[in-house]
Each structure stands twice: as structure tokens, then as C-alpha cells.
């Protein structure tokens, strides 16, 4: 008799996994070259600038980490048409934790909006409490994701529920914070920095859909499972949303820190 613990991954999911490997390999290369150029030109770190540090920060950038997670998770699906419970858990975890790099990148791009037109460490136009909030919301994000993933793996519903509640509250806070920056700091930020904030603002609807898919994967029907659920739903609510979010965040960072030779700082938007 067949082992009931072995699952057959639908063929469409394997095709989607192949597409993810290709797409996120391209994203990894694009974000690497973009970030390397920006790190070398603007260098906001306290450590001495070097090619090795620029390479490390660029290859292991948050969008790079997202790409590596997606490639690893998809590789598991492609390599195993029939997976046991442990492989399914590994693939599901790799798919689930991808939200944290996206929200962390939102944090970093917004911090760069305050440094637009400036080089060197610090030099932010945001006051200390805003910088604290932009850094600080990463902690509840990672804690909430870990609670959800651990709760799902060891089958403790209270742990997963606590993580989901923290994540929802944190995401709502992030949305409010970005809206506040767009309204309050219009006259403080230079044109490029303010446009960066507005561009990040356009990513919120796509992030909301991606968050909804994450929560439905935890509390919805089996069709929302990132590994064994509906391929069409996964493409529409996860893959496409992540591609849009990545493009928007890359564009926002490129606006705040353009690749062309740095010009004089522009005046804040009136």
C-alpha cells in the first residue's frame, strides 16, 4: 500500500517552480548590479568602503535573500515530484518567510529616501524617532513570521494565531507610517526622496494581496497552500504580486539613489 505520508506535487506547480527559478535568478542578478553600483557611489556605512563589502552587501541584499529563498523552495519542488512531509514543510517554510525580506526592504528604501542626494554614513533628514520606527518595525515582522512558521510546523495553533495577529498589526502600522511620511515630510525631503516615498506607497496594495495569500495559506482552504494548492491562485496572489513589489522597490531605490553621477541636492517639494 502507498505511503499516505507521501504527497504528489501537481505538475502545474512544478512548471511554476521552474518559472520561479528563472524569474528570481534574473531578479537576483539585476538587484545585485543595481545595489552594487549604489553602494559604491553613496556608501552610507561606517565601515571603510571596499569592493568586497560592496559585493557582500549587494549579493546578500534583502531582495537577493528573497530570490535565494524562492530559488531554494522552487528547487525542492522541481527535484521532488513526490515529497514526504518534511520536504513539504521545508518548501512551505521557504515560501512563507519571503514576506519578511520584502518588508525589510521597504524599511531600507524608506531610510534611503531620507538620505537622497547625500553620501556617507548618517546624513538623514528624518528625525531620530522616525529612523527608530523605520528600523524598529522589522523586529515584530520577523517575530510574527517565526511564530506562524513554528506554530504550523509543531502544530500549536495558539503560536500561529499570535504570530498572525502580530503580523497584521505590524503591517497596518507600516501602511500608516508610509502614509504619514508621504503627508508630513513632503516639505522636508528633496524631490527625489519624496518621490521615493510615493513610489513605495504604490507597493502597498500588492503587499496587501501578498499578505492575504500568506494568511489564507494558514487559515484558508487547501487551495491556498503554497506547495500543494491551486497554481493559478499562487501565481496571481503570490508570484505576480512579488514581481510587482520587487520592481516597485527597485524603482524607488533608483529614484532615491540614481545611477548617474550625483548632482547637487534638489530642494524639498513645496
PDB file of C-alpha atoms in Angstrom:
ATOM      1  CA  UNK A   1       0.000   0.000   0.000  1.00  0.00           C
ATOM      2  CA  UNK A   2       1.266   3.509  -0.849  1.00  0.00           C
ATOM      3  CA  UNK A   3       2.665   5.566   1.972  1.00  0.00           C
ATOM      4  CA  UNK A   4      -0.029   8.091   2.966  1.00  0.00           C
ATOM      5  CA  UNK A   5       2.680  10.498   4.146  1.00  0.00           C
ATOM      6  CA  UNK A   6       3.961  10.923   0.573  1.00  0.00           C
ATOM      7  CA  UNK A   7       2.347  13.696  -1.490  1.00  0.00           C
ATOM      8  CA  UNK A   8       2.384  14.081  -5.250  1.00  0.00           C
ATOM      9  CA  UNK A   9       3.114  17.671  -6.232  1.00  0.00           C
ATOM     10  CA  UNK A  10       0.828  18.785  -9.092  1.00  0.00           C
ATOM     11  CA  UNK A  11       2.535  19.123 -12.468  1.00  0.00           C
ATOM     12  CA  UNK A  12       1.453  22.754 -12.813  1.00  0.00           C
ATOM     13  CA  UNK A  13       3.234  23.544  -9.547  1.00  0.00           C
ATOM     14  CA  UNK A  14       6.435  22.082 -10.947  1.00  0.00           C
ATOM     15  CA  UNK A  15       6.118  24.277 -14.054  1.00  0.00           C
ATOM     16  CA  UNK A  16       5.519  27.298 -11.837  1.00  0.00           C
ATOM     17  CA  UNK A  17       8.570  26.355  -9.758  1.00  0.00           C
ATOM     18  CA  UNK A  18      10.722  26.258 -12.903  1.00  0.00           C
ATOM     19  CA  UNK A  19       9.411  29.702 -13.873  1.00  0.00           C
ATOM     20  CA  UNK A  20      10.192  30.991 -10.361  1.00  0.00           C
ATOM     21  CA  UNK A  21      13.768  29.752 -10.585  1.00  0.00           C
ATOM     22  CA  UNK A  22      14.239  31.622 -13.873  1.00  0.00           C
ATOM     23  CA  UNK A  23      12.471  34.814 -12.749  1.00  0.00           C
ATOM     24  CA  UNK A  24      14.190  35.095  -9.385  1.00  0.00           C
ATOM     25  CA  UNK A  25      17.580  34.266 -10.862  1.00  0.00           C
ATOM     26  CA  UNK A  26      17.106  37.304 -13.119  1.00  0.00           C
ATOM     27  CA  UNK A  27      15.925  39.397 -10.153  1.00  0.00           C
ATOM     28  CA  UNK A  28      18.987  38.343  -8.157  1.00  0.00           C
ATOM     29  CA  UNK A  29      21.358  39.472 -10.902  1.00  0.00           C
ATOM     30  CA  UNK A  30      19.519  42.739 -11.601  1.00  0.00           C
ATOM     31  CA  UNK A  31      19.273  43.734  -7.936  1.00  0.00           C
ATOM     32  CA  UNK A  32      22.919  42.789  -7.405  1.00  0.00           C
ATOM     33  CA  UNK A  33      24.275  45.052 -10.145  1.00  0.00           C
ATOM     34  CA  UNK A  34      21.934  47.894  -9.156  1.00  0.00           C
ATOM     35  CA  UNK A  35      22.736  47.670  -5.465  1.00  0.00           C
ATOM     36  CA  UNK A  36      26.486  47.280  -6.053  1.00  0.00           C
ATOM     37  CA  UNK A  37      26.520  50.491  -8.090  1.00  0.00           C
ATOM     38  CA  UNK A  38      24.519  52.348  -5.435  1.00  0.00           C
ATOM     39  CA  UNK A  39      26.556  51.012  -2.526  1.00  0.00           C
ATOM     40  CA  UNK A  40      29.807  52.045  -4.197  1.00  0.00           C
ATOM     41  CA  UNK A  41      28.545  55.507  -5.171  1.00  0.00           C
ATOM     42  CA  UNK A  42      26.722  56.510  -1.966  1.00  0.00           C
ATOM     43  CA  UNK A  43      28.157  54.227   0.804  1.00  0.00           C
ATOM     44  CA  UNK A  44      26.151  55.009   3.934  1.00  0.00           C
ATOM     45  CA  UNK A  45      28.005  52.577   6.235  1.00  0.00           C
ATOM     46  CA  UNK A  46      30.528  53.394   8.946  1.00  0.00           C
ATOM     47  CA  UNK A  47      32.983  50.717   7.782  1.00  0.00           C
ATOM     48  CA  UNK A  48      35.611  51.528   5.169  1.00  0.00           C
ATOM     49  CA  UNK A  49      34.329  51.167   1.624  1.00  0.00           C
ATOM     50  CA  UNK A  50      35.753  48.251  -0.349  1.00  0.00           C
ATOM     51  CA  UNK A  51      34.803  46.112  -3.322  1.00  0.00           C
ATOM     52  CA  UNK A  52      34.463  43.065  -1.071  1.00  0.00           C
ATOM     53  CA  UNK A  53      31.995  44.804   1.270  1.00  0.00           C
ATOM     54  CA  UNK A  54      30.018  46.204  -1.656  1.00  0.00           C
ATOM     55  CA  UNK A  55      29.843  42.704  -3.150  1.00  0.00           C
ATOM     56  CA  UNK A  56      28.687  41.181   0.143  1.00  0.00           C
ATOM     57  CA  UNK A  57      26.048  43.841   0.847  1.00  0.00           C
ATOM     58  CA  UNK A  58      24.780  43.641  -2.724  1.00  0.00           C
ATOM     59  CA  UNK A  59      24.668  39.869  -3.150  1.00  0.00           C
ATOM     60  CA  UNK A  60      23.083  39.418   0.278  1.00  0.00           C
ATOM     61  CA  UNK A  61      20.694  42.346  -0.064  1.00  0.00           C
ATOM     62  CA  UNK A  62      17.157  41.682   1.088  1.00  0.00           C
ATOM     63  CA  UNK A  63      15.793  41.279  -2.429  1.00  0.00           C
ATOM     64  CA  UNK A  64      18.715  38.949  -3.040  1.00  0.00           C
ATOM     65  CA  UNK A  65      17.754  36.923   0.041  1.00  0.00           C
ATOM     66  CA  UNK A  66      14.165  36.781  -1.222  1.00  0.00           C
ATOM     67  CA  UNK A  67      15.409  35.499  -4.581  1.00  0.00           C
ATOM     68  CA  UNK A  68      17.584  32.870  -2.915  1.00  0.00           C
ATOM     69  CA  UNK A  69      14.661  31.678  -0.769  1.00  0.00           C
ATOM     70  CA  UNK A  70      12.397  31.427  -3.804  1.00  0.00           C
ATOM     71  CA  UNK A  71      15.043  29.584  -5.837  1.00  0.00           C
ATOM     72  CA  UNK A  72      15.688  27.129  -2.990  1.00  0.00           C
ATOM     73  CA  UNK A  73      11.987  26.479  -2.391  1.00  0.00           C
ATOM     74  CA  UNK A  74      11.289  26.012  -6.098  1.00  0.00           C
ATOM     75  CA  UNK A  75      14.292  23.717  -6.485  1.00  0.00           C
ATOM     76  CA  UNK A  76      12.798  21.417  -3.816  1.00  0.00           C
ATOM     77  CA  UNK A  77       9.535  21.261  -5.746  1.00  0.00           C
ATOM     78  CA  UNK A  78      11.253  20.614  -9.096  1.00  0.00           C
ATOM     79  CA  UNK A  79      13.569  17.948  -7.712  1.00  0.00           C
ATOM     80  CA  UNK A  80      10.841  16.003  -5.902  1.00  0.00           C
ATOM     81  CA  UNK A  81       7.653  15.147  -7.767  1.00  0.00           C
ATOM     82  CA  UNK A  82       6.685  13.052  -4.734  1.00  0.00           C
ATOM     83  CA  UNK A  83       7.588  14.632  -1.413  1.00  0.00           C
ATOM     84  CA  UNK A  84       7.255  13.422   2.137  1.00  0.00           C
ATOM     85  CA  UNK A  85       6.045  15.613   4.988  1.00  0.00           C
ATOM     86  CA  UNK A  86       9.497  17.001   5.838  1.00  0.00           C
ATOM     87  CA  UNK A  87      10.132  18.210   2.276  1.00  0.00           C
ATOM     88  CA  UNK A  88       6.683  19.790   2.091  1.00  0.00           C
ATOM     89  CA  UNK A  89       7.326  21.622   5.363  1.00  0.00           C
ATOM     90  CA  UNK A  90      10.701  22.848   4.078  1.00  0.00           C
ATOM     91  CA  UNK A  91       9.196  24.125   0.815  1.00  0.00           C
ATOM     92  CA  UNK A  92       6.278  25.767   2.646  1.00  0.00           C
ATOM     93  CA  UNK A  93       8.597  27.491   5.146  1.00  0.00           C
ATOM     94  CA  UNK A  94      10.789  28.855   2.338  1.00  0.00           C
ATOM     95  CA  UNK A  95       7.696  30.228   0.615  1.00  0.00           C
ATOM     96  CA  UNK A  96       6.274  31.720   3.836  1.00  0.00           C
ATOM     97  CA  UNK A  97       9.348  33.557   5.107  1.00  0.00           C
ATOM     98  CA  UNK A  98       9.673  35.538   1.861  1.00  0.00           C
ATOM     99  CA  UNK A  99       7.418  38.278   3.211  1.00  0.00           C
ATOM    100  CA  UNK A 100       9.971  39.422   5.770  1.00  0.00           C
ATOM    101  CA  UNK A 101      12.678  40.365   3.190  1.00  0.00           C
ATOM    102  CA  UNK A 102      10.096  42.410   1.279  1.00  0.00           C
ATOM    103  CA  UNK A 103       9.034  44.377   4.354  1.00  0.00           C
ATOM    104  CA  UNK A 104      12.651  44.764   5.466  1.00  0.00           C
ATOM    105  CA  UNK A 105      13.479  46.182   2.034  1.00  0.00           C
ATOM    106  CA  UNK A 106      10.590  48.642   2.430  1.00  0.00           C
ATOM    107  CA  UNK A 107      12.272  49.780   5.658  1.00  0.00           C
ATOM    108  CA  UNK A 108      15.667  50.243   3.999  1.00  0.00           C
ATOM    109  CA  UNK A 109      14.320  52.022   0.923  1.00  0.00           C
ATOM    110  CA  UNK A 110      12.417  54.489   3.113  1.00  0.00           C
ATOM    111  CA  UNK A 111      15.555  55.115   5.151  1.00  0.00           C
ATOM    112  CA  UNK A 112      17.416  55.831   1.901  1.00  0.00           C
ATOM    113  CA  UNK A 113      14.701  58.317   0.916  1.00  0.00           C
ATOM    114  CA  UNK A 114      15.841  60.439   3.850  1.00  0.00           C
ATOM    115  CA  UNK A 115      19.457  60.270   2.620  1.00  0.00           C
ATOM    116  CA  UNK A 116      18.654  61.046  -1.017  1.00  0.00           C
ATOM    117  CA  UNK A 117      21.307  63.240  -2.645  1.00  0.00           C
ATOM    118  CA  UNK A 118      23.777  62.653   0.190  1.00  0.00           C
ATOM    119  CA  UNK A 119      26.688  60.263   0.647  1.00  0.00           C
ATOM    120  CA  UNK A 120      28.454  58.851   3.646  1.00  0.00           C
ATOM    121  CA  UNK A 121      27.090  57.398   6.916  1.00  0.00           C
ATOM    122  CA  UNK A 122      24.090  59.066   8.517  1.00  0.00           C
ATOM    123  CA  UNK A 123      23.099  62.338   6.870  1.00  0.00           C
ATOM    124  CA  UNK A 124      19.401  61.523   7.101  1.00  0.00           C
ATOM    125  CA  UNK A 125      16.758  64.218   7.036  1.00  0.00           C
ATOM    126  CA  UNK A 126      14.438  62.107   9.167  1.00  0.00           C
ATOM    127  CA  UNK A 127      14.473  62.807  12.918  1.00  0.00           C
ATOM    128  CA  UNK A 128      15.702  60.133  15.279  1.00  0.00           C
ATOM    129  CA  UNK A 129      12.246  58.848  16.250  1.00  0.00           C
ATOM    130  CA  UNK A 130      11.270  58.272  12.598  1.00  0.00           C
ATOM    131  CA  UNK A 131      14.521  56.416  11.924  1.00  0.00           C
ATOM    132  CA  UNK A 132      13.819  54.320  15.032  1.00  0.00           C
ATOM    133  CA  UNK A 133      10.354  53.412  13.747  1.00  0.00           C
ATOM    134  CA  UNK A 134      11.678  52.555  10.289  1.00  0.00           C
ATOM    135  CA  UNK A 135      14.264  50.270  11.838  1.00  0.00           C
ATOM    136  CA  UNK A 136      12.052  49.028  14.635  1.00  0.00           C
ATOM    137  CA  UNK A 137       9.135  47.517  12.739  1.00  0.00           C
ATOM    138  CA  UNK A 138      11.463  44.806  11.383  1.00  0.00           C
ATOM    139  CA  UNK A 139      11.552  43.094  14.794  1.00  0.00           C
ATOM    140  CA  UNK A 140       7.809  42.317  15.101  1.00  0.00           C
ATOM    141  CA  UNK A 141       7.792  41.257  11.432  1.00  0.00           C
ATOM    142  CA  UNK A 142      10.432  38.586  11.924  1.00  0.00           C
ATOM    143  CA  UNK A 143       8.981  37.516  15.286  1.00  0.00           C
ATOM    144  CA  UNK A 144       5.486  37.149  13.820  1.00  0.00           C
ATOM    145  CA  UNK A 145       6.702  35.144  10.793  1.00  0.00           C
ATOM    146  CA  UNK A 146       8.706  32.846  13.050  1.00  0.00           C
ATOM    147  CA  UNK A 147       5.711  32.312  15.336  1.00  0.00           C
ATOM    148  CA  UNK A 148       3.479  31.418  12.389  1.00  0.00           C
ATOM    149  CA  UNK A 149       6.026  29.070  10.821  1.00  0.00           C
ATOM    150  CA  UNK A 150       6.995  27.367  14.096  1.00  0.00           C
ATOM    151  CA  UNK A 151       3.357  27.088  15.164  1.00  0.00           C
ATOM    152  CA  UNK A 152       2.493  25.464  11.854  1.00  0.00           C
ATOM    153  CA  UNK A 153       5.446  23.061  11.943  1.00  0.00           C
ATOM    154  CA  UNK A 154       4.829  21.811  15.500  1.00  0.00           C
ATOM    155  CA  UNK A 155       1.045  22.139  15.219  1.00  0.00           C
ATOM    156  CA  UNK A 156       0.484  24.669  18.001  1.00  0.00           C
ATOM    157  CA  UNK A 157      -2.409  26.822  16.812  1.00  0.00           C
ATOM    158  CA  UNK A 158      -2.077  29.421  19.587  1.00  0.00           C
ATOM    159  CA  UNK A 159       1.503  30.135  18.495  1.00  0.00           C
ATOM    160  CA  UNK A 160       0.478  30.568  14.851  1.00  0.00           C
ATOM    161  CA  UNK A 161      -2.508  32.721  15.826  1.00  0.00           C
ATOM    162  CA  UNK A 162      -0.315  35.014  17.930  1.00  0.00           C
ATOM    163  CA  UNK A 163       2.130  35.381  15.056  1.00  0.00           C
ATOM    164  CA  UNK A 164      -0.636  36.185  12.571  1.00  0.00           C
ATOM    165  CA  UNK A 165      -2.134  38.804  14.918  1.00  0.00           C
ATOM    166  CA  UNK A 166       1.244  40.496  15.441  1.00  0.00           C
ATOM    167  CA  UNK A 167       1.915  40.452  11.717  1.00  0.00           C
ATOM    168  CA  UNK A 168      -1.436  42.053  10.825  1.00  0.00           C
ATOM    169  CA  UNK A 169      -0.979  44.797  13.413  1.00  0.00           C
ATOM    170  CA  UNK A 170       2.579  45.434  12.193  1.00  0.00           C
ATOM    171  CA  UNK A 171       1.526  45.593   8.549  1.00  0.00           C
ATOM    172  CA  UNK A 172      -1.253  48.071   9.334  1.00  0.00           C
ATOM    173  CA  UNK A 173       1.289  50.157  11.266  1.00  0.00           C
ATOM    174  CA  UNK A 174       3.703  50.093   8.305  1.00  0.00           C
ATOM    175  CA  UNK A 175       0.956  51.253   5.936  1.00  0.00           C
ATOM    176  CA  UNK A 176       0.073  54.101   8.292  1.00  0.00           C
ATOM    177  CA  UNK A 177       3.720  55.055   8.726  1.00  0.00           C
ATOM    178  CA  UNK A 178       4.322  55.282   4.978  1.00  0.00           C
ATOM    179  CA  UNK A 179       1.185  57.380   4.537  1.00  0.00           C
ATOM    180  CA  UNK A 180       2.345  59.637   7.383  1.00  0.00           C
ATOM    181  CA  UNK A 181       5.747  60.132   5.740  1.00  0.00           C
ATOM    182  CA  UNK A 182       4.086  60.986   2.424  1.00  0.00           C
ATOM    183  CA  UNK A 183       1.999  63.713   4.088  1.00  0.00           C
ATOM    184  CA  UNK A 184       4.225  65.019   6.887  1.00  0.00           C
ATOM    185  CA  UNK A 185       7.648  65.073   5.194  1.00  0.00           C
ATOM    186  CA  UNK A 186       6.716  66.492   1.808  1.00  0.00           C
ATOM    187  CA  UNK A 187       8.408  69.788   2.695  1.00  0.00           C
ATOM    188  CA  UNK A 188      11.391  68.114   4.373  1.00  0.00           C
ATOM    189  CA  UNK A 189      12.558  65.627   1.766  1.00  0.00           C
ATOM    190  CA  UNK A 190      14.193  66.576  -1.529  1.00  0.00           C
ATOM    191  CA  UNK A 191      12.214  65.864  -4.689  1.00  0.00           C
ATOM    192  CA  UNK A 192      13.908  62.508  -5.295  1.00  0.00           C
ATOM    193  CA  UNK A 193      13.413  61.390  -1.685  1.00  0.00           C
ATOM    194  CA  UNK A 194       9.752  62.378  -1.649  1.00  0.00           C
ATOM    195  CA  UNK A 195       9.109  60.637  -4.966  1.00  0.00           C
ATOM    196  CA  UNK A 196      10.764  57.554  -3.480  1.00  0.00           C
ATOM    197  CA  UNK A 197       8.226  57.558  -0.624  1.00  0.00           C
ATOM    198  CA  UNK A 198       5.340  57.935  -3.087  1.00  0.00           C
ATOM    199  CA  UNK A 199       6.619  55.031  -5.174  1.00  0.00           C
ATOM    200  CA  UNK A 200       6.868  52.822  -2.084  1.00  0.00           C
ATOM    201  CA  UNK A 201       3.289  53.837  -1.280  1.00  0.00           C
ATOM    202  CA  UNK A 202       2.145  52.276  -4.573  1.00  0.00           C
ATOM    203  CA  UNK A 203       3.559  48.918  -3.449  1.00  0.00           C
ATOM    204  CA  UNK A 204       1.120  48.667  -0.523  1.00  0.00           C
ATOM    205  CA  UNK A 205      -1.855  47.226  -2.480  1.00  0.00           C
ATOM    206  CA  UNK A 206       0.370  44.476  -3.883  1.00  0.00           C
ATOM    207  CA  UNK A 207       1.807  43.825  -0.431  1.00  0.00           C
ATOM    208  CA  UNK A 208      -1.738  43.604   0.958  1.00  0.00           C
ATOM    209  CA  UNK A 209      -2.629  40.899  -1.579  1.00  0.00           C
ATOM    210  CA  UNK A 210       0.590  39.022  -0.762  1.00  0.00           C
ATOM    211  CA  UNK A 211      -0.171  39.256   2.970  1.00  0.00           C
ATOM    212  CA  UNK A 212      -3.717  37.991   2.325  1.00  0.00           C
ATOM    213  CA  UNK A 213      -2.313  34.975   0.469  1.00  0.00           C
ATOM    214  CA  UNK A 214       0.047  34.270   3.361  1.00  0.00           C
ATOM    215  CA  UNK A 215      -2.823  34.361   5.867  1.00  0.00           C
ATOM    216  CA  UNK A 216      -5.130  32.307   3.648  1.00  0.00           C
ATOM    217  CA  UNK A 217      -2.375  29.728   3.392  1.00  0.00           C
ATOM    218  CA  UNK A 218      -2.545  29.445   7.173  1.00  0.00           C
ATOM    219  CA  UNK A 219      -6.285  29.689   7.743  1.00  0.00           C
ATOM    220  CA  UNK A 220      -7.952  29.156   4.361  1.00  0.00           C
ATOM    221  CA  UNK A 221      -8.683  26.030   2.383  1.00  0.00           C
ATOM    222  CA  UNK A 222      -6.092  23.679   0.913  1.00  0.00           C
ATOM    223  CA  UNK A 223      -6.183  25.503  -2.433  1.00  0.00           C
ATOM    224  CA  UNK A 224      -4.182  28.346  -0.854  1.00  0.00           C
ATOM    225  CA  UNK A 225      -1.283  26.061   0.092  1.00  0.00           C
ATOM    226  CA  UNK A 226       1.922  27.444  -1.491  1.00  0.00           C
ATOM    227  CA  UNK A 227       3.096  23.928  -2.451  1.00  0.00           C
ATOM    228  CA  UNK A 228       0.078  21.676  -2.982  1.00  0.00           C
ATOM    229  CA  UNK A 229      -2.686  24.250  -3.561  1.00  0.00           C
ATOM    230  CA  UNK A 230      -4.030  25.916  -6.699  1.00  0.00           C
ATOM    231  CA  UNK A 231      -1.334  27.005  -9.132  1.00  0.00           C
ATOM    232  CA  UNK A 232      -3.466  29.808 -10.539  1.00  0.00           C
ATOM    233  CA  UNK A 233      -4.088  31.310  -7.111  1.00  0.00           C
ATOM    234  CA  UNK A 234      -0.404  31.053  -6.244  1.00  0.00           C
ATOM    235  CA  UNK A 235       0.636  32.815  -9.446  1.00  0.00           C
ATOM    236  CA  UNK A 236      -1.967  35.571  -9.070  1.00  0.00           C
ATOM    237  CA  UNK A 237      -1.663  36.244  -5.345  1.00  0.00           C
ATOM    238  CA  UNK A 238       1.984  35.420  -4.704  1.00  0.00           C
ATOM    239  CA  UNK A 239       4.318  35.268  -7.705  1.00  0.00           C
ATOM    240  CA  UNK A 240       2.870  38.197  -9.684  1.00  0.00           C
ATOM    241  CA  UNK A 241       2.488  40.311  -6.544  1.00  0.00           C
ATOM    242  CA  UNK A 242       6.096  39.701  -5.524  1.00  0.00           C
ATOM    243  CA  UNK A 243       7.351  40.602  -9.003  1.00  0.00           C
ATOM    244  CA  UNK A 244       5.416  43.897  -8.908  1.00  0.00           C
ATOM    245  CA  UNK A 245       6.651  44.657  -5.386  1.00  0.00           C
ATOM    246  CA  UNK A 246      10.277  43.952  -6.322  1.00  0.00           C
ATOM    247  CA  UNK A 247      10.048  46.165  -9.421  1.00  0.00           C
ATOM    248  CA  UNK A 248       8.497  49.000  -7.396  1.00  0.00           C
ATOM    249  CA  UNK A 249      11.132  48.790  -4.653  1.00  0.00           C
ATOM    250  CA  UNK A 250      13.970  48.696  -7.182  1.00  0.00           C
ATOM    251  CA  UNK A 251      12.467  51.733  -8.895  1.00  0.00           C
ATOM    252  CA  UNK A 252      12.061  53.569  -5.572  1.00  0.00           C
ATOM    253  CA  UNK A 253      15.685  52.936  -4.641  1.00  0.00           C
ATOM    254  CA  UNK A 254      16.827  54.011  -8.127  1.00  0.00           C
ATOM    255  CA  UNK A 255      14.898  57.285  -7.742  1.00  0.00           C
ATOM    256  CA  UNK A 256      16.384  57.975  -4.296  1.00  0.00           C
ATOM    257  CA  UNK A 257      19.890  56.980  -5.397  1.00  0.00           C
ATOM    258  CA  UNK A 258      20.224  57.350  -9.186  1.00  0.00           C
ATOM    259  CA  UNK A 259      22.988  55.602 -11.089  1.00  0.00           C
ATOM    260  CA  UNK A 260      24.018  58.714 -12.998  1.00  0.00           C
ATOM    261  CA  UNK A 261      26.682  60.936 -11.437  1.00  0.00           C
ATOM    262  CA  UNK A 262      25.301  62.571  -8.305  1.00  0.00           C
ATOM    263  CA  UNK A 263      24.154  66.142  -8.822  1.00  0.00           C
ATOM    264  CA  UNK A 264      23.524  68.884  -6.317  1.00  0.00           C
ATOM    265  CA  UNK A 265      20.730  68.208  -3.857  1.00  0.00           C
ATOM    266  CA  UNK A 266      17.345  69.355  -5.064  1.00  0.00           C
ATOM    267  CA  UNK A 267      15.088  71.498  -2.965  1.00  0.00           C
ATOM    268  CA  UNK A 268      12.249  69.913  -0.989  1.00  0.00           C
ATOM    269  CA  UNK A 269       8.886  69.722  -2.683  1.00  0.00           C
ATOM    270  CA  UNK A 270       6.898  72.876  -1.987  1.00  0.00           C
TER     271      UNK A 270
END
